[in-house]
Amino acid sequence: MAVAASGTRGRPVPLRLRRRAVVAGIVVLWLVLFALLRGRQTLALAAADLTSLHRWFNDVNDTIGADRNSNPLFLYFFNEIRLVIDTLVTFVQTLISQPPDGRPVPRIGWLGVVAVAGYVSWALGNWRVALPAVAGFTLFGLQGLWQESMDTLALTLSAVLVALLVGIPLGVWAGMSSRVNRVVTPVLDFMQTMPTFVYLAPLTLFFLIGPASATIATLVYAAPPAVRITAHAIRSVPATTVEAAESLGSTRTQTLTKVLLPMSRRTVVMGVNQTIMAALSMVTIAALIDAPGLGKTVVQALQSLDVGTAFNAGLAIVVMAIVLDRVTTAAAVRSERTRHPGGRRRWRGPLLGAGAVAAAVAVWLSHTYVWAAEFPGGGGAGRSLASAADTVTTWAQDHLSGLTNGVRDVLTTTLLNPFQTLLTDSPWWLTGLVLVALGAVLGGIGAGATAAVCVGLLVGTGLWQDAMTTLASTAVATLLVMLLGVTVGVWMGRSALADRIVRPGLDAAQVMPPFVYLVPFLALFGASRFTAIVAAVVYAAPVTMKIVADGVRGVPATTVEAATAAGSGTWQLVTKVQLPMSRGALVLATNQGLIYVLSMVVVGGLVGAGALGYDVVAGFSQGELYGKGLAAGLAIVLLGVMFDRITQAAAGRTTRVPGRR
């Protein structure tokens, strides 16, 4: 017994247990110092107050506005870019949405657009893709949102075109050159970490408010998936295939065009899919800087708490997202099948030719006749949908308010308020030290240094309290996301049937732009920060569920069988084997959940979330608060970078822990 006890005392404590003990010690010390120093040095700033940095941003904005037509940098660079983008957007809009000079209707009316959408969907996919596309585009007109939908489509297509013209060649270059890939990857990581709101304010500084700025913001946001996925596709081509082509005398250009691009075609098309989805998401949010389309309708409805109108426009956004997603996904599948033609392929050419003729006739009719250009009817279906949404909202508020208010009050009282008070009422230096210490313990010295820099810059923005309020909402929402993600993800990972049932719904949920999630919860919970938190949970949960499910599924079957043979029950198997062995996936899920939640909590500034989200929105609508809104965007970036760096570093350390003793 003495020997056993001595052996136990001599056994080293696992690193993860020591780390947990240090984290617990930091939190306890924080709580003790909070009790002693509460309310001191909190860096509070009233909503209408400005710091010297905010005033400097306002002065810079005024100076740029005054010099816009005289400064060479604007005359020959920024203004030229804006002119080119504006010309492209105007051209696409005059084609399908807005009347050009001398015509009462667009160049191509509703009949032509529906016919082209159906034909392209059929050509890239099949009739199962074409029929929903035709139905979806027809629904836009029945909803009374034809022009708004076409404006959204025009901005999306313009942004995607430019993003692909830049993104695919850059992705090919990064895929063929390791040096370029090392340079590009950190930039892409940073761009994809930034919440969508953040792109808007600085771009309006150089390109003004309007469709051109919205399109530029959209293409900047949508380009990273095209670059990253194209580079991955090129690098994934087997090296033996490339070497065989080079040994036969292929030049670098021939290897690219004859081997690399054909063999990576499906993955590149999937990159196009992700670019389109990102662009559609950004176009709706760009309504805050006067982008036309469905996003503007949703923003105006949310600001006036008009749930019915927001639901009608939100449904149109969802339908457009689903149609574009199905078409591009089908194109990816078909690009793979072109190397294995089936027996019915001989009929496809003549049918496509006949379809092209029919689409051309429809385009001509819509260009020539008003009845084929202006969608018939007055949008009765849209009014009915809005009325039904209002009725459901009224019923929910009358009959479910006790339940919804109870849930809101419990979570707000037990989680949100205490944590927010801890963050905002602690001295700024104490909270900053805690964040730096947690970053160093969880992610290492590098993550701690990044946290220190971010904390210092957050103080410099003059929005420390608003940043801490946003941090509290983000942390609470992320906790709820992980509870939901682990529960459903473990179920999916352990059951193939559950995965087949749940995953299509998760895929569909990830297609929807962030704005859409606010509408139903605005009806249930009213305008409050809790509405933004719940919407953020629903928005971020799908990606965490998928990552957790993949992590659980990746646990070796032999390990699970051995634990089962040793008598482990389901609960023991999950908590003692599958979750511990998928720690890396759990930390990665936390990373992605944080980034998604931060993006959505900020969007929630439109429905009463306050803090940094409100500062950004107010900066767009009130000229004197522009500088404060720009500083709020910078604060959001700093929070995102700090979260991303700490969680990514923690994920890397976690995957190495099992090998240590």
XYZ file of C-alpha atoms in Angstrom:
661
model
C 0.000 0.000 0.000
C 2.862 2.370 0.887
C 4.510 1.716 -2.462
C 1.218 2.320 -4.283
C 0.637 5.540 -2.430
C 4.172 6.701 -3.184
C 3.673 5.875 -6.831
C 0.485 7.849 -6.881
C 2.159 10.854 -5.287
C 4.997 10.705 -7.797
C 2.748 10.585 -10.857
C 2.861 13.905 -12.780
C -0.389 15.871 -12.990
C -1.703 15.963 -16.589
C -1.071 19.286 -18.318
C -4.759 19.918 -19.029
C -5.589 19.524 -15.320
C -2.884 22.006 -14.356
C -4.244 24.396 -16.964
C -7.759 24.099 -15.556
C -6.462 24.791 -12.073
C -4.669 27.931 -13.266
C -7.792 29.138 -15.081
C -9.866 28.555 -11.949
C -7.309 30.477 -9.879
C -7.420 33.434 -12.289
C -11.226 33.550 -12.140
C -11.295 33.361 -8.331
C -8.726 36.164 -8.035
C -10.747 38.230 -10.525
C -13.926 37.825 -8.454
C -12.132 38.816 -5.246
C -10.605 41.952 -6.790
C -13.932 42.797 -8.448
C -15.640 42.792 -5.050
C -12.982 45.188 -3.716
C -12.665 47.523 -6.712
C -16.119 47.461 -8.317
C -17.075 50.598 -10.231
C -13.599 52.136 -10.361
C -11.733 53.050 -13.549
C -14.370 51.502 -15.837
C -13.783 53.907 -18.768
C -17.510 54.591 -19.134
C -18.568 56.735 -22.111
C -22.071 58.119 -22.686
C -23.868 57.332 -25.932
C -23.547 60.879 -27.274
C -19.987 61.485 -26.045
C -16.979 61.374 -28.344
C -13.298 60.863 -27.647
C -10.440 62.614 -29.402
C -10.040 59.543 -31.652
C -13.694 59.718 -32.700
C -13.378 63.436 -33.484
C -10.210 62.738 -35.446
C -12.057 60.125 -37.514
C -14.800 62.694 -38.143
C -12.193 65.241 -39.247
C -10.583 62.692 -41.564
C -14.005 61.939 -43.068
C -14.679 65.652 -43.588
C -11.226 66.208 -45.101
C -11.614 63.293 -47.482
C -15.030 64.565 -48.502
C -13.617 68.027 -49.208
C -10.630 66.678 -51.177
C -12.448 63.900 -53.005
C -12.494 65.749 -56.331
C -9.040 67.338 -56.065
C -6.737 64.817 -54.388
C -4.828 62.781 -57.040
C -5.210 59.594 -54.995
C -8.974 59.902 -55.279
C -9.062 61.364 -58.785
C -6.981 58.593 -60.335
C -7.545 55.623 -58.020
C -10.507 55.478 -55.629
C -12.871 57.481 -57.841
C -11.898 55.414 -60.874
C -12.549 52.161 -59.028
C -15.891 53.505 -57.851
C -16.757 54.586 -61.404
C -15.957 51.149 -62.856
C -17.940 49.299 -60.197
C -20.810 51.763 -60.420
C -20.903 51.348 -64.201
C -21.013 47.556 -63.862
C -23.758 47.643 -61.242
C -25.809 50.169 -63.213
C -25.477 48.040 -66.352
C -26.750 44.894 -64.602
C -29.539 46.850 -62.895
C -30.757 48.316 -66.196
C -30.791 44.794 -67.599
C -33.080 43.203 -65.023
C -34.328 45.613 -62.354
C -34.403 49.362 -63.028
C -35.570 51.212 -66.163
C -32.774 52.798 -68.230
C -33.130 56.174 -69.902
C -35.892 56.203 -72.500
C -37.619 53.036 -71.285
C -40.334 52.578 -68.646
C -39.143 49.052 -67.849
C -35.782 47.207 -67.642
C -34.124 45.772 -70.738
C -35.183 42.275 -69.703
C -38.503 41.936 -67.891
C -39.787 39.323 -65.506
C -40.652 36.720 -68.166
C -37.162 36.829 -69.641
C -35.467 36.680 -66.256
C -37.569 33.704 -65.148
C -36.889 31.926 -68.438
C -33.137 32.554 -68.251
C -33.045 31.452 -64.597
C -34.866 28.234 -65.493
C -32.667 27.551 -68.500
C -29.377 28.183 -66.679
C -30.535 26.004 -63.777
C -31.433 23.214 -66.183
C -28.173 23.558 -68.156
C -26.035 23.489 -65.005
C -28.151 20.928 -63.197
C -31.332 19.177 -64.260
C -35.086 19.696 -64.241
C -35.225 19.048 -60.488
C -33.069 22.143 -60.058
C -34.780 24.182 -62.791
C -38.354 23.826 -61.503
C -37.605 25.219 -57.992
C -35.608 28.019 -59.602
C -38.528 29.025 -61.806
C -40.918 28.743 -58.864
C -38.599 30.792 -56.649
C -38.194 33.635 -59.141
C -41.927 33.655 -59.779
C -42.520 33.921 -56.037
C -40.540 37.175 -55.938
C -43.120 38.755 -58.209
C -46.075 37.272 -56.349
C -44.655 38.754 -53.143
C -44.605 42.205 -54.687
C -40.814 42.281 -54.385
C -39.725 41.807 -57.986
C -37.610 44.955 -58.333
C -36.119 44.599 -54.829
C -35.201 40.985 -55.589
C -33.629 41.901 -58.922
C -31.639 44.720 -57.288
C -30.276 42.221 -54.769
C -29.480 39.765 -57.556
C -27.804 42.510 -59.623
C -25.516 43.573 -56.781
C -24.737 39.936 -55.941
C -23.869 39.015 -59.528
C -21.729 42.141 -59.982
C -19.791 41.485 -56.787
C -19.362 37.772 -57.554
C -18.112 38.496 -61.066
C -15.359 40.821 -59.832
C -14.566 38.582 -56.835
C -14.077 35.585 -59.128
C -12.032 37.559 -61.658
C -9.633 38.396 -58.833
C -10.083 35.393 -56.540
C -9.684 32.449 -58.916
C -6.387 33.607 -60.531
C -5.030 34.502 -57.083
C -6.155 31.114 -55.775
C -4.441 29.352 -58.679
C -1.254 31.323 -57.991
C -1.416 30.466 -54.286
C -2.060 26.822 -55.130
C 0.993 26.614 -57.382
C 3.352 28.678 -55.199
C 4.001 27.838 -51.550
C 5.514 31.283 -50.998
C 2.394 33.052 -52.273
C 0.223 30.729 -50.217
C 2.151 31.624 -47.041
C 1.631 35.312 -47.752
C -2.039 35.043 -48.703
C -3.238 32.692 -45.949
C -2.862 35.106 -42.973
C -4.625 37.829 -44.956
C -7.516 35.498 -45.765
C -7.706 34.383 -42.137
C -7.942 38.007 -41.028
C -10.581 38.867 -43.643
C -12.751 35.896 -42.729
C -12.415 36.666 -39.015
C -13.821 40.163 -39.468
C -17.611 40.372 -38.959
C -19.554 41.598 -41.976
C -20.413 44.946 -40.387
C -16.772 45.909 -40.203
C -16.262 46.118 -43.963
C -18.858 48.856 -44.371
C -17.564 51.869 -42.437
C -13.995 52.135 -43.842
C -15.170 51.547 -47.405
C -17.717 54.368 -47.198
C -14.823 56.604 -46.188
C -13.229 56.082 -49.611
C -16.141 55.182 -51.882
C -19.105 57.066 -50.345
C -22.461 55.543 -49.459
C -24.377 53.804 -52.235
C -24.508 50.739 -54.504
C -20.850 51.041 -55.548
C -19.577 50.940 -51.955
C -21.993 48.105 -51.183
C -20.710 46.106 -54.147
C -17.058 46.744 -53.241
C -17.712 45.705 -49.629
C -19.472 42.592 -50.892
C -16.725 41.527 -53.271
C -14.064 42.105 -50.593
C -16.046 39.901 -48.205
C -16.861 37.270 -50.841
C -13.411 36.937 -52.441
C -11.614 34.951 -49.653
C -13.632 31.720 -50.168
C -12.836 31.807 -53.890
C -9.107 32.272 -53.225
C -8.867 29.743 -50.412
C -10.909 26.958 -52.044
C -9.258 27.390 -55.452
C -5.798 27.192 -53.858
C -6.865 24.078 -51.938
C -8.219 22.507 -55.133
C -4.961 23.097 -57.008
C -2.826 21.739 -54.167
C -5.068 18.662 -53.866
C -4.234 17.387 -57.355
C -1.959 14.330 -56.866
C 1.712 15.183 -57.259
C 2.261 12.015 -59.312
C -0.202 13.255 -61.939
C 1.575 16.619 -62.199
C 4.973 14.911 -62.415
C 3.707 12.610 -65.173
C 2.478 15.570 -67.212
C 5.777 17.423 -66.764
C 7.766 14.331 -67.709
C 5.858 14.247 -71.000
C 7.054 17.743 -71.787
C 4.112 19.844 -70.608
C 4.913 23.481 -69.958
C 3.747 25.229 -66.792
C 0.799 26.735 -68.673
C -0.152 23.398 -70.262
C 0.050 21.655 -66.890
C -2.272 24.277 -65.437
C -4.853 24.251 -68.236
C -4.733 20.546 -69.126
C -4.197 18.919 -65.730
C -4.620 21.104 -62.653
C -7.764 23.057 -63.576
C -9.687 20.121 -65.120
C -8.928 17.858 -62.147
C -9.889 20.529 -59.611
C -12.976 21.758 -61.451
C -15.552 20.459 -58.996
C -13.810 21.967 -55.979
C -13.395 25.304 -57.776
C -17.121 25.346 -58.577
C -17.842 24.719 -54.907
C -15.681 27.764 -54.216
C -17.927 29.716 -56.562
C -20.893 28.457 -54.537
C -19.380 29.737 -51.293
C -18.524 33.061 -52.927
C -22.120 33.526 -54.065
C -23.486 32.679 -50.623
C -21.080 35.106 -48.950
C -21.955 37.827 -51.467
C -25.691 37.409 -50.959
C -25.232 37.573 -47.206
C -23.154 40.748 -47.456
C -25.448 42.455 -49.977
C -28.360 42.262 -47.554
C -26.286 43.753 -44.718
C -24.918 46.428 -47.068
C -28.411 47.947 -47.013
C -27.020 49.916 -44.058
C -24.945 51.922 -46.547
C -27.855 52.433 -48.937
C -27.552 49.294 -51.044
C -30.862 48.761 -52.873
C -32.787 45.527 -52.694
C -34.319 43.173 -50.197
C -31.837 44.059 -47.456
C -33.093 47.648 -47.356
C -36.667 46.404 -46.957
C -35.631 44.146 -44.080
C -33.606 46.884 -42.350
C -36.438 49.393 -42.553
C -38.916 46.816 -41.276
C -36.655 45.810 -38.373
C -36.104 49.421 -37.379
C -39.861 50.021 -37.306
C -40.533 46.591 -35.710
C -42.731 45.638 -38.691
C -42.436 41.863 -38.429
C -44.800 41.127 -41.334
C -42.854 43.152 -43.891
C -39.547 41.833 -42.552
C -40.819 38.254 -42.836
C -41.992 38.750 -46.421
C -38.659 40.217 -47.543
C -36.691 37.734 -45.417
C -38.499 34.851 -47.105
C -37.486 36.233 -50.503
C -33.838 36.362 -49.366
C -34.026 32.763 -48.154
C -35.593 31.592 -51.426
C -32.926 33.380 -53.460
C -30.176 31.862 -51.314
C -31.612 28.359 -51.688
C -32.009 28.712 -55.468
C -28.464 30.019 -55.978
C -27.071 27.354 -53.660
C -28.890 24.512 -55.445
C -27.852 25.739 -58.889
C -24.155 26.081 -58.056
C -24.106 22.805 -56.119
C -25.688 21.060 -59.096
C -23.072 22.656 -61.350
C -20.321 21.187 -59.184
C -21.880 17.733 -59.392
C -22.338 17.977 -63.147
C -18.739 19.112 -63.642
C -17.678 15.829 -62.035
C -20.050 13.776 -64.162
C -18.877 15.245 -67.467
C -15.962 12.813 -67.355
C -18.416 9.905 -67.102
C -21.179 10.622 -69.651
C -24.290 8.468 -69.429
C -26.399 6.936 -72.139
C -28.994 9.723 -72.141
C -26.408 12.421 -72.815
C -27.052 12.303 -76.589
C -30.502 13.860 -76.028
C -29.222 16.646 -73.821
C -27.616 18.708 -76.602
C -30.771 19.089 -78.759
C -32.918 19.722 -75.673
C -30.538 22.418 -74.454
C -30.632 23.997 -77.911
C -34.424 24.060 -77.897
C -34.408 25.474 -74.369
C -32.009 28.225 -75.432
C -34.357 29.208 -78.250
C -37.346 29.273 -75.879
C -35.414 31.399 -73.363
C -34.339 33.791 -76.130
C -37.967 34.182 -77.240
C -39.019 34.913 -73.657
C -36.249 37.524 -73.368
C -37.403 39.171 -76.601
C -41.017 39.248 -75.433
C -40.025 40.750 -72.085
C -37.944 43.378 -73.892
C -40.723 44.275 -76.302
C -44.041 44.008 -74.438
C -44.986 45.619 -71.148
C -47.076 42.626 -70.045
C -43.969 40.444 -70.177
C -41.790 43.099 -68.534
C -43.843 44.219 -65.524
C -44.868 41.404 -63.227
C -48.665 41.119 -63.260
C -50.651 41.572 -60.073
C -50.109 43.800 -57.098
C -48.160 41.508 -54.798
C -51.195 40.007 -53.120
C -49.269 36.958 -51.979
C -46.744 39.180 -50.240
C -49.470 41.094 -48.417
C -51.034 37.818 -47.345
C -47.687 36.526 -46.069
C -47.028 39.756 -44.175
C -50.527 39.702 -42.700
C -50.150 36.066 -41.658
C -46.779 36.842 -40.033
C -48.323 39.768 -38.153
C -51.184 37.543 -37.012
C -48.798 34.854 -35.789
C -46.701 37.509 -34.052
C -49.725 38.943 -32.284
C -50.867 35.469 -31.241
C -47.376 34.572 -29.974
C -47.113 37.779 -27.992
C -50.575 37.263 -26.499
C -50.280 33.561 -25.682
C -46.552 32.828 -25.390
C -45.328 35.996 -23.723
C -45.327 34.300 -20.320
C -43.046 31.523 -21.587
C -40.805 33.685 -23.787
C -40.475 36.441 -21.204
C -39.745 33.821 -18.548
C -36.949 32.268 -20.604
C -35.574 35.704 -21.409
C -35.694 36.889 -17.814
C -34.119 33.716 -16.394
C -31.183 33.717 -18.804
C -30.750 37.460 -18.540
C -30.831 37.433 -14.745
C -28.754 34.313 -14.146
C -26.193 34.553 -16.948
C -26.088 37.758 -18.938
C -26.467 40.448 -16.285
C -23.947 38.992 -13.790
C -21.285 38.389 -16.438
C -21.842 41.774 -18.064
C -21.590 43.447 -14.650
C -18.348 41.598 -13.962
C -16.856 42.769 -17.253
C -18.105 46.353 -17.288
C -17.831 47.215 -13.568
C -14.358 45.785 -13.069
C -11.477 48.231 -13.486
C -10.438 48.156 -17.125
C -6.901 47.101 -16.272
C -8.169 44.169 -14.174
C -10.391 42.837 -16.959
C -7.567 43.379 -19.438
C -5.085 41.450 -17.297
C -7.587 38.600 -16.925
C -8.086 38.401 -20.711
C -4.331 38.398 -21.310
C -3.736 35.765 -18.622
C -6.491 33.510 -19.952
C -5.119 33.911 -23.462
C -1.627 32.919 -22.317
C -2.854 29.919 -20.291
C -5.232 28.580 -22.945
C -3.359 29.476 -26.121
C 0.248 30.042 -25.131
C 2.576 33.042 -25.035
C 1.731 34.104 -28.587
C -1.998 34.160 -27.889
C -1.383 36.065 -24.664
C 0.697 38.656 -26.518
C -2.055 39.031 -29.120
C -4.616 39.490 -26.360
C -2.411 42.155 -24.735
C -2.159 44.114 -27.986
C -5.910 43.816 -28.605
C -6.724 44.938 -25.054
C -4.486 47.982 -25.428
C -6.062 48.932 -28.735
C -9.563 48.376 -27.334
C -8.792 50.904 -24.623
C -7.537 53.246 -27.330
C -10.839 53.087 -29.223
C -12.566 54.774 -26.266
C -15.292 52.127 -26.321
C -14.090 49.806 -23.580
C -17.464 49.457 -21.842
C -19.347 48.872 -25.089
C -16.747 46.292 -26.078
C -17.156 44.511 -22.748
C -20.948 44.563 -23.138
C -20.576 42.971 -26.572
C -18.078 40.504 -25.102
C -20.608 39.505 -22.415
C -23.353 38.876 -24.991
C -20.908 36.979 -27.189
C -19.682 34.785 -24.329
C -23.199 33.916 -23.132
C -24.359 33.164 -26.664
C -21.274 31.021 -27.303
C -21.921 29.050 -24.118
C -25.474 28.330 -25.293
C -24.192 27.483 -28.774
C -21.739 24.933 -27.388
C -24.367 23.347 -25.138
C -26.648 22.936 -28.132
C -23.818 22.021 -30.508
C -22.359 19.320 -28.249
C -25.776 17.802 -27.501
C -26.909 17.569 -31.115
C -23.396 16.968 -32.485
C -22.825 13.940 -30.254
C -26.205 12.553 -31.305
C -25.307 13.034 -34.979
C -21.828 11.595 -34.502
C -23.155 8.461 -32.827
C -26.128 7.864 -35.121
C -25.910 7.756 -38.913
C -29.712 8.057 -39.100
C -29.679 11.206 -36.959
C -26.954 12.654 -39.170
C -28.980 11.994 -42.323
C -32.034 13.648 -40.765
C -30.398 16.687 -39.183
C -27.578 17.582 -41.600
C -29.797 18.766 -44.515
C -31.506 21.179 -42.131
C -28.134 22.456 -40.931
C -26.986 22.932 -44.532
C -30.127 24.929 -45.287
C -29.693 27.017 -42.134
C -26.153 27.976 -43.148
C -27.442 29.270 -46.478
C -29.609 31.958 -44.876
C -28.103 35.459 -44.436
C -27.807 36.718 -40.826
C -30.593 39.302 -41.133
C -33.188 36.601 -41.645
C -32.575 35.073 -38.219
C -33.618 38.253 -36.448
C -37.185 38.263 -37.787
C -38.805 35.318 -35.923
C -37.071 36.131 -32.645
C -38.069 39.760 -32.924
C -41.642 38.473 -33.014
C -41.112 36.249 -29.966
C -38.941 38.386 -27.718
C -39.363 41.940 -28.969
C -36.511 44.388 -29.466
C -33.863 43.530 -26.869
C -30.311 42.277 -26.539
C -31.742 38.825 -25.761
C -33.287 38.744 -29.252
C -29.826 39.211 -30.744
C -28.375 36.517 -28.489
C -31.003 33.916 -29.412
C -30.644 34.752 -33.113
C -26.866 34.398 -32.735
C -27.278 30.987 -31.104
C -29.461 29.709 -33.940
C -27.124 31.249 -36.537
C -23.943 29.744 -35.056
C -25.274 26.366 -33.904
C -25.228 24.564 -37.295
C -21.474 24.926 -37.831
C -20.675 23.803 -34.265
C -22.982 20.792 -34.565
C -21.249 19.674 -37.763
C -17.746 20.046 -36.313
C -18.635 18.196 -33.106
C -20.378 15.440 -35.067
C -17.343 14.978 -37.314
C -15.059 14.916 -34.265
C -17.112 12.249 -32.491
C -17.366 10.222 -35.666
C -13.594 10.414 -36.060
C -12.923 8.531 -32.805
C -11.496 5.119 -33.836
C -14.121 2.371 -33.812
C -11.664 0.016 -32.094
C -11.406 2.415 -29.134
C -15.198 2.608 -28.838
C -15.484 -1.179 -29.076
C -12.830 -1.678 -26.399
C -14.622 0.726 -24.029
C -17.927 -0.998 -24.694
C -16.370 -4.424 -24.070
C -15.006 -3.101 -20.761
C -18.580 -2.406 -19.644
C -18.919 1.310 -20.379
C -22.484 2.544 -20.736
C -23.619 5.189 -23.211
C -23.011 8.101 -20.833
C -19.565 6.816 -19.864
C -18.700 6.151 -23.496
C -19.598 9.718 -24.477
C -18.046 11.543 -21.512
C -14.989 9.346 -20.931
C -14.038 8.332 -24.471
C -15.647 10.138 -27.391
C -15.673 13.725 -26.099
C -12.160 13.589 -24.576
C -10.765 12.116 -27.784
C -12.439 14.824 -29.883
C -11.171 17.753 -27.803
C -9.562 19.328 -30.857
C -12.920 19.352 -32.653
C -14.594 20.854 -29.578
C -12.098 23.714 -29.410
C -12.418 24.293 -33.162
C -16.209 24.331 -32.781
C -15.814 26.922 -30.033
C -13.627 29.013 -32.332
C -16.147 28.968 -35.155
C -19.058 29.482 -32.776
C -17.374 32.583 -31.325
C -16.763 34.134 -34.734
C -20.313 33.446 -35.945
C -21.825 34.683 -32.699
C -19.771 37.874 -32.700
C -20.932 38.636 -36.225
C -24.578 38.060 -35.339
C -24.548 39.845 -31.983
C -23.302 42.938 -33.781
C -26.050 42.670 -36.407
C -28.412 42.535 -33.450
C -27.671 46.219 -32.932
C -30.636 46.737 -35.269
C -33.044 45.200 -32.744
C -31.893 46.668 -29.475
C -28.690 44.745 -28.745
C -26.890 48.023 -28.098
C -23.133 48.301 -27.440
C -20.811 48.070 -30.466
C -23.570 47.044 -32.867
C -25.585 50.134 -32.024
C -22.468 52.318 -32.351
C -21.839 51.029 -35.879
C -25.465 51.507 -36.980
C -25.623 54.968 -35.416
C -22.416 55.918 -37.206
C -24.072 55.252 -40.572
C -27.231 57.207 -39.757
C -25.832 60.171 -37.779
C -22.958 62.094 -39.313
C -21.565 63.370 -36.018
C -21.254 59.766 -34.770
C -19.413 58.499 -37.860
C -16.058 58.491 -36.073
C -17.514 56.598 -33.145
C -19.034 54.035 -35.499
C -15.674 53.585 -37.235
C -13.991 53.063 -33.863
C -16.707 50.529 -32.974
C -15.927 48.613 -36.158
C -12.270 48.556 -35.163
C -13.239 47.287 -31.687
C -15.241 44.463 -33.262
C -12.208 43.472 -35.343
C -10.021 43.448 -32.234
C -12.478 41.219 -30.367
C -12.656 38.867 -33.339
C -8.877 38.672 -33.724
C -8.402 38.054 -29.995
C -11.054 35.310 -29.902
C -9.772 33.677 -33.059
C -6.114 33.701 -32.011
C -6.760 32.300 -28.541
C -9.144 29.544 -29.650
C -7.038 28.512 -32.649
C -3.920 28.324 -30.479
C -5.885 26.383 -27.858
C -7.061 23.967 -30.556
C -3.471 23.384 -31.645
C -2.308 22.761 -28.072
C -5.272 20.497 -27.352
C -4.508 18.177 -30.238
C -0.988 17.737 -28.880
C -1.960 17.125 -25.261
C -2.943 13.417 -25.564
C 0.591 12.558 -26.641
C 2.125 14.052 -23.485
C 2.434 12.455 -20.101
